[in-house]
Coordinates of C-alpha atoms in Angstrom, one line a residue:
X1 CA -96.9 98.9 36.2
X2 CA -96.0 99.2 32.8
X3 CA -95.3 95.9 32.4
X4 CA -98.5 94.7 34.0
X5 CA -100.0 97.0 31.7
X6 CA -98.0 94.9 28.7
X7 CA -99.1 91.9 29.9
X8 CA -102.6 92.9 30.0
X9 CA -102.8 94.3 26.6
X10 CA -100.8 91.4 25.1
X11 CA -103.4 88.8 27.0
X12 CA -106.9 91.0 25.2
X13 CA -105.1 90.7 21.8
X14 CA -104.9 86.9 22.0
X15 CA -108.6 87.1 23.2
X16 CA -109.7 88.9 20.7
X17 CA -107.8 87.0 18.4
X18 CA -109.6 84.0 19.4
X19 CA -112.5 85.7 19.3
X20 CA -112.0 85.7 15.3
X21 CA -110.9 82.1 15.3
X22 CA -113.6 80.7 16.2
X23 CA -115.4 82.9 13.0
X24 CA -112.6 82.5 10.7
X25 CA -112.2 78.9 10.7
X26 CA -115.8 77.0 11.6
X27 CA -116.4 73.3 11.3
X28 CA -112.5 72.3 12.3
X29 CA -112.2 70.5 15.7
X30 CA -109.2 72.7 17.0
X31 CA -107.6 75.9 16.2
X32 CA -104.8 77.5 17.1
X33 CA -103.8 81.1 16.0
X34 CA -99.9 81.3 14.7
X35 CA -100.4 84.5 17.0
X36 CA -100.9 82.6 20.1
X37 CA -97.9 80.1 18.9
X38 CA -95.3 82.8 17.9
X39 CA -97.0 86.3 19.2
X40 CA -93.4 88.2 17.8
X41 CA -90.7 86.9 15.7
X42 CA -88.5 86.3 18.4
X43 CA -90.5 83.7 20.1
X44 CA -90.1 81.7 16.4
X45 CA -86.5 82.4 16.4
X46 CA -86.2 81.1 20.1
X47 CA -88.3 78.0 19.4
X48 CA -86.4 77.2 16.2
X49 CA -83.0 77.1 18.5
X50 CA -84.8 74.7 21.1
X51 CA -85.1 72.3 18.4
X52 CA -81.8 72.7 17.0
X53 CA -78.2 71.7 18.5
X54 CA -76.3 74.9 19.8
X55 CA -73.2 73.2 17.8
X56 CA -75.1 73.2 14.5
X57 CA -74.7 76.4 12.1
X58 CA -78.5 76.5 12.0
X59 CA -78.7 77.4 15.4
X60 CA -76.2 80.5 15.2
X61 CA -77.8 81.7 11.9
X62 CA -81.4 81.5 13.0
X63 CA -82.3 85.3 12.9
X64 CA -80.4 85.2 9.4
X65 CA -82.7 81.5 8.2
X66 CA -85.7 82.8 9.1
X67 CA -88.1 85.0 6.8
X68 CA -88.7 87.8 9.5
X69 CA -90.2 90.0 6.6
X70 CA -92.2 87.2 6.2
X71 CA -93.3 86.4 9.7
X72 CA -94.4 89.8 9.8
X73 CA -96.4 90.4 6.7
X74 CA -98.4 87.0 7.3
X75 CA -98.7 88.4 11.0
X76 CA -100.5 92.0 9.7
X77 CA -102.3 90.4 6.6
X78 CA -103.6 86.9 7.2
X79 CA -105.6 84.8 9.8
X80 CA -102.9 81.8 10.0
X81 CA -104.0 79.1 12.4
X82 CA -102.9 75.3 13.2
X83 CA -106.0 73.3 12.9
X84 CA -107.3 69.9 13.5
X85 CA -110.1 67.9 11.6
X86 CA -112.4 64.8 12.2
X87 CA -111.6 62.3 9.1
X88 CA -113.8 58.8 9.5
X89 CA -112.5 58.3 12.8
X90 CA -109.0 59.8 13.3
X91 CA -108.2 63.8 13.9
X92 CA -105.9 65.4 11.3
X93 CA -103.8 67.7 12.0
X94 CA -103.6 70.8 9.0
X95 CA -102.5 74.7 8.6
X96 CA -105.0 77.1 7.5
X97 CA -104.0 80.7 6.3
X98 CA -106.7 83.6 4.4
X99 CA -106.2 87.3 4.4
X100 CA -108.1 89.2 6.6
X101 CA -111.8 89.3 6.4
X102 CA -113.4 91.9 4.5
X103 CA -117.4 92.7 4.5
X104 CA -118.1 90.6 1.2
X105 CA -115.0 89.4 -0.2
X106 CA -114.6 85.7 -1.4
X107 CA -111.3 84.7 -2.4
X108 CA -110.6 81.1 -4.2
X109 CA -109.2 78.3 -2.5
X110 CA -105.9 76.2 -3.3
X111 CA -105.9 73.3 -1.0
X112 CA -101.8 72.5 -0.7
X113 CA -100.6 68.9 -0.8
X114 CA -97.2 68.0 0.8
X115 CA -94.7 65.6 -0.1
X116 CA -93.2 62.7 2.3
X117 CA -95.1 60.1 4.5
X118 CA -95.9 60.0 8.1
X119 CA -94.1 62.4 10.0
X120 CA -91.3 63.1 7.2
X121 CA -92.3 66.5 5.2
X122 CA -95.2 67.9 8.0
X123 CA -95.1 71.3 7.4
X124 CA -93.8 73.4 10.2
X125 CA -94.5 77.1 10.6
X126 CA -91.4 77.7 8.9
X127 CA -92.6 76.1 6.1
X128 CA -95.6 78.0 6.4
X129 CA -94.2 81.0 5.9
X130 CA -91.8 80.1 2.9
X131 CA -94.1 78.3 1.2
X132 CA -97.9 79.3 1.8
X133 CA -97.9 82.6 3.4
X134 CA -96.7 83.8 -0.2
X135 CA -99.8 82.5 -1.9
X136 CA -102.5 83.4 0.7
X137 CA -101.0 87.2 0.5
X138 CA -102.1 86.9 -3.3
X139 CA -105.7 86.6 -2.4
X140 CA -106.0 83.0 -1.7
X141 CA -107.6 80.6 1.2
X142 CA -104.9 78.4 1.5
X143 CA -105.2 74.9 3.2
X144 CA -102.3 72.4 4.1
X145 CA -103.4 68.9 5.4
X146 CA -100.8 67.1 7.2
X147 CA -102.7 64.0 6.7
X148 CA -103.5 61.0 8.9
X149 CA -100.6 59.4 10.3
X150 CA -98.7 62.6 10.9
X151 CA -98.3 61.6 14.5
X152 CA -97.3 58.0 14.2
X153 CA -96.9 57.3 18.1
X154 CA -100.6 58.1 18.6
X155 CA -102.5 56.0 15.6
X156 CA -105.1 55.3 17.8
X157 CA -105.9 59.2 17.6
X158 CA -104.2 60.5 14.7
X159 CA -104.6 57.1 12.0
X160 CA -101.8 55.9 10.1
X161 CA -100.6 56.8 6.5
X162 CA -101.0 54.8 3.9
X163 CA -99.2 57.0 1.0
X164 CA -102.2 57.3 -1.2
X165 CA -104.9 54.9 0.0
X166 CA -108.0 55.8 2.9
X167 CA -105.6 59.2 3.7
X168 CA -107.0 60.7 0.1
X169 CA -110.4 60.8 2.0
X170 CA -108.7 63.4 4.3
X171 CA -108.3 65.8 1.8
X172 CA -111.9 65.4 0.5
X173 CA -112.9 66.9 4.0
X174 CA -111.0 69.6 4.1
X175 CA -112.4 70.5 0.3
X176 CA -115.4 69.8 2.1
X177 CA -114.4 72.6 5.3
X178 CA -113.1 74.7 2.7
X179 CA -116.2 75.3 1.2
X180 CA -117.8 75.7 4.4
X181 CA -115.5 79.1 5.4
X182 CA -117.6 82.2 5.7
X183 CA -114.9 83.6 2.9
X184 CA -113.9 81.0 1.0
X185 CA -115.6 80.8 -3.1
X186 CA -117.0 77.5 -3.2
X187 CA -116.7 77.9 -6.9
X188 CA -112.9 78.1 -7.6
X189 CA -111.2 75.2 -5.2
X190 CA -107.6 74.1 -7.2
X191 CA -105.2 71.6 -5.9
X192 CA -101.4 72.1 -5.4
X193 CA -99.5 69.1 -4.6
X194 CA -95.6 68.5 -4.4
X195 CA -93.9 65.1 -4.9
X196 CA -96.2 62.7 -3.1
X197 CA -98.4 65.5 -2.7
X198 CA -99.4 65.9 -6.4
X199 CA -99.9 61.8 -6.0
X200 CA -102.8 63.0 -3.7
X201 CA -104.0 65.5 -6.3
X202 CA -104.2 63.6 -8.6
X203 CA -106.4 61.0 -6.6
X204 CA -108.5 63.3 -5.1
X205 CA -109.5 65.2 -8.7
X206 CA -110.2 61.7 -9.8
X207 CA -113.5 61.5 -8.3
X208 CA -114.3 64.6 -8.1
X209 CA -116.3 67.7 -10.7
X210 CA -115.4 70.7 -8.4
X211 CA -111.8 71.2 -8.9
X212 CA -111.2 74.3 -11.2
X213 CA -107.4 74.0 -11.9
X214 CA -104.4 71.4 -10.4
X215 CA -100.6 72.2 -10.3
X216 CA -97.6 69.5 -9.2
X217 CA -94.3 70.0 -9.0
X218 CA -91.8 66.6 -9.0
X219 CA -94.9 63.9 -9.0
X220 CA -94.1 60.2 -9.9
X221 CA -96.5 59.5 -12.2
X222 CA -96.0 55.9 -12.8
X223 CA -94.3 53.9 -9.4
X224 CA -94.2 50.9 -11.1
X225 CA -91.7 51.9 -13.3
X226 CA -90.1 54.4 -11.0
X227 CA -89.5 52.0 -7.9
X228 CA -86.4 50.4 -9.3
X229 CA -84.7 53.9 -9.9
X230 CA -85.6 54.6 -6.2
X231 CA -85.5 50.5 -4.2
X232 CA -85.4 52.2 -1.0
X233 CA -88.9 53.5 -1.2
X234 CA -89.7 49.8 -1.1
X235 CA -89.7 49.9 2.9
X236 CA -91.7 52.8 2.8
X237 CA -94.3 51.6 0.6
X238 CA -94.1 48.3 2.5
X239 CA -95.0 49.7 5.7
X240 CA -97.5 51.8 4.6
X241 CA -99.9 50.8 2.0
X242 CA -102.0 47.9 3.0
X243 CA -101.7 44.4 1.3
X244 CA -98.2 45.9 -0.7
X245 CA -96.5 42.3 -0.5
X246 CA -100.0 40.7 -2.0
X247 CA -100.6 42.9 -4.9
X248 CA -97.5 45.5 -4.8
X249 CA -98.4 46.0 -8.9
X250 CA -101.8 46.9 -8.1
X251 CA -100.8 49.0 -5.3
X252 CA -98.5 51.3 -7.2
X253 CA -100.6 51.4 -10.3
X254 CA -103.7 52.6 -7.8
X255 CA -101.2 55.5 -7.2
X256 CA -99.7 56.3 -10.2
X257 CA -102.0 58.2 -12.9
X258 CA -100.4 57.5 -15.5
X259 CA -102.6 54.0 -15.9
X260 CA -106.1 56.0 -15.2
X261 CA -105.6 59.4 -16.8
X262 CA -108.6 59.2 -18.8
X263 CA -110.7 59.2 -15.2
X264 CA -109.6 62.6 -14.5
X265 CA -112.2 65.0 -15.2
X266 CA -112.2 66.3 -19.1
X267 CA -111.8 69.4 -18.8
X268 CA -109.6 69.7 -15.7
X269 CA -106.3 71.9 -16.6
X270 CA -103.1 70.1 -15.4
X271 CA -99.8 72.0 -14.7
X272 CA -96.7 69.8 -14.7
X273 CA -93.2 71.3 -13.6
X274 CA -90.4 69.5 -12.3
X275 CA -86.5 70.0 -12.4
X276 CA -84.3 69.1 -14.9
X277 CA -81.9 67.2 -12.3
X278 CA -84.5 66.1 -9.8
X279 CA -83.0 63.1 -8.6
X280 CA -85.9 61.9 -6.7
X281 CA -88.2 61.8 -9.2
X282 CA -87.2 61.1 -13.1
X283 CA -88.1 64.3 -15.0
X284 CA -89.7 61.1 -17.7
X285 CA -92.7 61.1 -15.2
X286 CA -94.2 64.7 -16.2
X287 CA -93.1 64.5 -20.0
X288 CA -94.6 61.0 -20.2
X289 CA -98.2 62.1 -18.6
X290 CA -98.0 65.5 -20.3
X291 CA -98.1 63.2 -23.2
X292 CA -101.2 61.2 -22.4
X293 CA -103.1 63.9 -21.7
X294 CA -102.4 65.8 -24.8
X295 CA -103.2 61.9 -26.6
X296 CA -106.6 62.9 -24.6
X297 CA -106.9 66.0 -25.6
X298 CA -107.1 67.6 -22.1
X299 CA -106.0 71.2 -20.9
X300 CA -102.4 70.6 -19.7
X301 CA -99.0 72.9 -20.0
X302 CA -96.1 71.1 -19.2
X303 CA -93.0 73.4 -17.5
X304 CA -89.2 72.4 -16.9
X305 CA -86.8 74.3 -14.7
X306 CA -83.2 74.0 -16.2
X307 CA -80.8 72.7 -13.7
X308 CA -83.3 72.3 -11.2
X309 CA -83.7 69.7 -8.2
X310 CA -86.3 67.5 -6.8
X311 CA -88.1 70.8 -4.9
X312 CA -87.0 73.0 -7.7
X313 CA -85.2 75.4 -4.3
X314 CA -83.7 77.6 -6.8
X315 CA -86.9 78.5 -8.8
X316 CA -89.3 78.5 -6.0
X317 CA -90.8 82.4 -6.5
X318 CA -90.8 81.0 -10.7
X319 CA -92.3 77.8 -9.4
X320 CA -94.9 80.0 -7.7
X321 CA -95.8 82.8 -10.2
X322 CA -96.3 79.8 -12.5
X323 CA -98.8 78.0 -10.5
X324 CA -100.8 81.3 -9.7
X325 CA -101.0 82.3 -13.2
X326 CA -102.0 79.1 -14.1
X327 CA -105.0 78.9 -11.1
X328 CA -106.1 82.9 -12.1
X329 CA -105.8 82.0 -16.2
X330 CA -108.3 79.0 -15.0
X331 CA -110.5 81.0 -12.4
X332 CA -114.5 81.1 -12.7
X333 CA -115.0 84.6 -12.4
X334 CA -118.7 84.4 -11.5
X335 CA -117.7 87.8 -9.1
X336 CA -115.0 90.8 -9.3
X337 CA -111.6 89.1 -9.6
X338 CA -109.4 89.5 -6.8
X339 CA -106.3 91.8 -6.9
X340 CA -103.7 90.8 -5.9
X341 CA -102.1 93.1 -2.6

């Protein structure tokens, strides 16, 4: 009986937690809450281990990998969902976390761009937790798009990457959805992107007058000049972006803001920070556009991390406190500011 009893309270929390779903995240095709994925942290911990070799270290030190603190604190605090949303004709997939909702809060939005192509870099819900869960518990909508061509054996359903090209309309729409959430301030939408990921930024605030604040970490801002530091990329930019063999030069330079900084808006503020010893990305990229856009006279503030690597992994809660001072310094306050928990 008890256990009946268990199972019946367990299956009217996941009801009622759909129940808020469907409020919390209108206007996406699909949502999942992280509740119904991983109800307790032992279901995450057990999953991680299915995916993982029982010879590897990882799979013995699971429990001690995992942010259980974490899993638990985004579980009490925020609405954290897996969503899906219609771009042109293909369904992206995307993560989706906000604290819980409040009578007549609004809290800003940072709309997080990941690094990689295709299926390398999706964001997991691991990943959630390290790496947005920490900035939606500071009073922020946060939204992760994980981009057309995420599921590269179904492109017929999910598109295909093309590292910078028609995928930069997918995060248009979810700016778009974004500003669509019953507590989301339409008025304070920033950009976050990481390696590739601050490429998208940086195309996306290009044609656009509603982004309040951007911050990259580890961006190649010029891949023309970059590529022969890196030739491997070649097959990757080869197989991705259309007509690359017919006009590679144009390609890269459509990509790379350093030839078109002048077309980002005036008065957008620009955080740079990369690593000292990111050997991905030449730390030249960030001082070089830092430069330009103090030749243009735009907000920008340019921030290196001594002995860092490509994904800064020592400085991450720096990286963080950096970026969030930087959104709240740049913040329309047209309402009470949010306080952080």
């Amino acid at each position: 009986m008890r256990l009946v009893m268990k199972l019946f309270w367990f299956a009217l929390l996941l009801f009622y937690q759909g129940q808020s779903m469907a409020q919390s995240w209108p206007g996406f095709a699909t949502q999942q809450s992280c509740l119904a994925l991983y109800p307790d942290y032992q279901h995450l911990v057990q999953q991680a281990r299915q995916q993982t070799p029982w010879y590897s270290l990882d799979y013995w030190l699971a429990p001690w990998l995992l942010p259980e603190q974490q899993f638990e604190r985004t579980q009490q605090q925020l609405d954290c969902a897996q969503l899906e949303y219609h771009s042109d004709q293909f369904l992206v997939q995307a993560w989706g976390l906000q604290p819980k909702a409040t009578a007549s809060q609004k809290w800003p939005v940072i709309i997080y761009n990941r690094g990689g192509n295709s299926a390398l870099g999706r964001l997991d819900f691991v990943s959630v937790l390290r790496q947005l869960s920490p900035l939606a518990q500071q009073g922020f909508i946060v939204l992760a798009s994980q981009y057309r061509g995420s599921v590269p054996q179904n492109q017929q359903t999910y598109g295909k990457d093309q590292f910078g090209g028609a995928d930069v309309r997918d995060i248009h729409q979810l700016i778009e959805l974004a500003k669509k959430l019953p507590g989301a301030d339409a008025e304070n939408i920033f950009l976050y992107g990481i390696s590739r990921g601050g490429i998208m930024s940086y195309l996306t605030a290009r044609q656009r007058d509603d982004i309040r604040a951007i911050a990259v970490t580890g961006t190649p801002t010029d891949l023309v000049t970059e590529l022969p530091r890196l030739p491997e990329m070649e097959l990757v930019f080869r197989s991705l972006i259309p007509d690359y063999d017919q006009h590679k030069v144009r390609e890269l330079k459509q990509r790379s803001v350093l030839y078109w900084a002048e077309e980002l808006p005036a008065t957008l503020p620009v955080l740079l920070m990369y690593g000292e010893k990111d050997q991905r990305v030449h730390p030249d990229n960030a001082k070089r556009l830092a430069a330009k856009l103090t030749e243009l006279q735009r907000p920008v503030k340019l921030i290196e991390f001594p002995d860092a690597d490509h994904l800064l992994t020592d400085y991450k809660e720096q990286e963080r406190q950096a970026m969030l001072h930087w959104f709240r310094q740049h913040q329309l306050h047209s309402q009470k500011p949010v306080a952080a928990p």
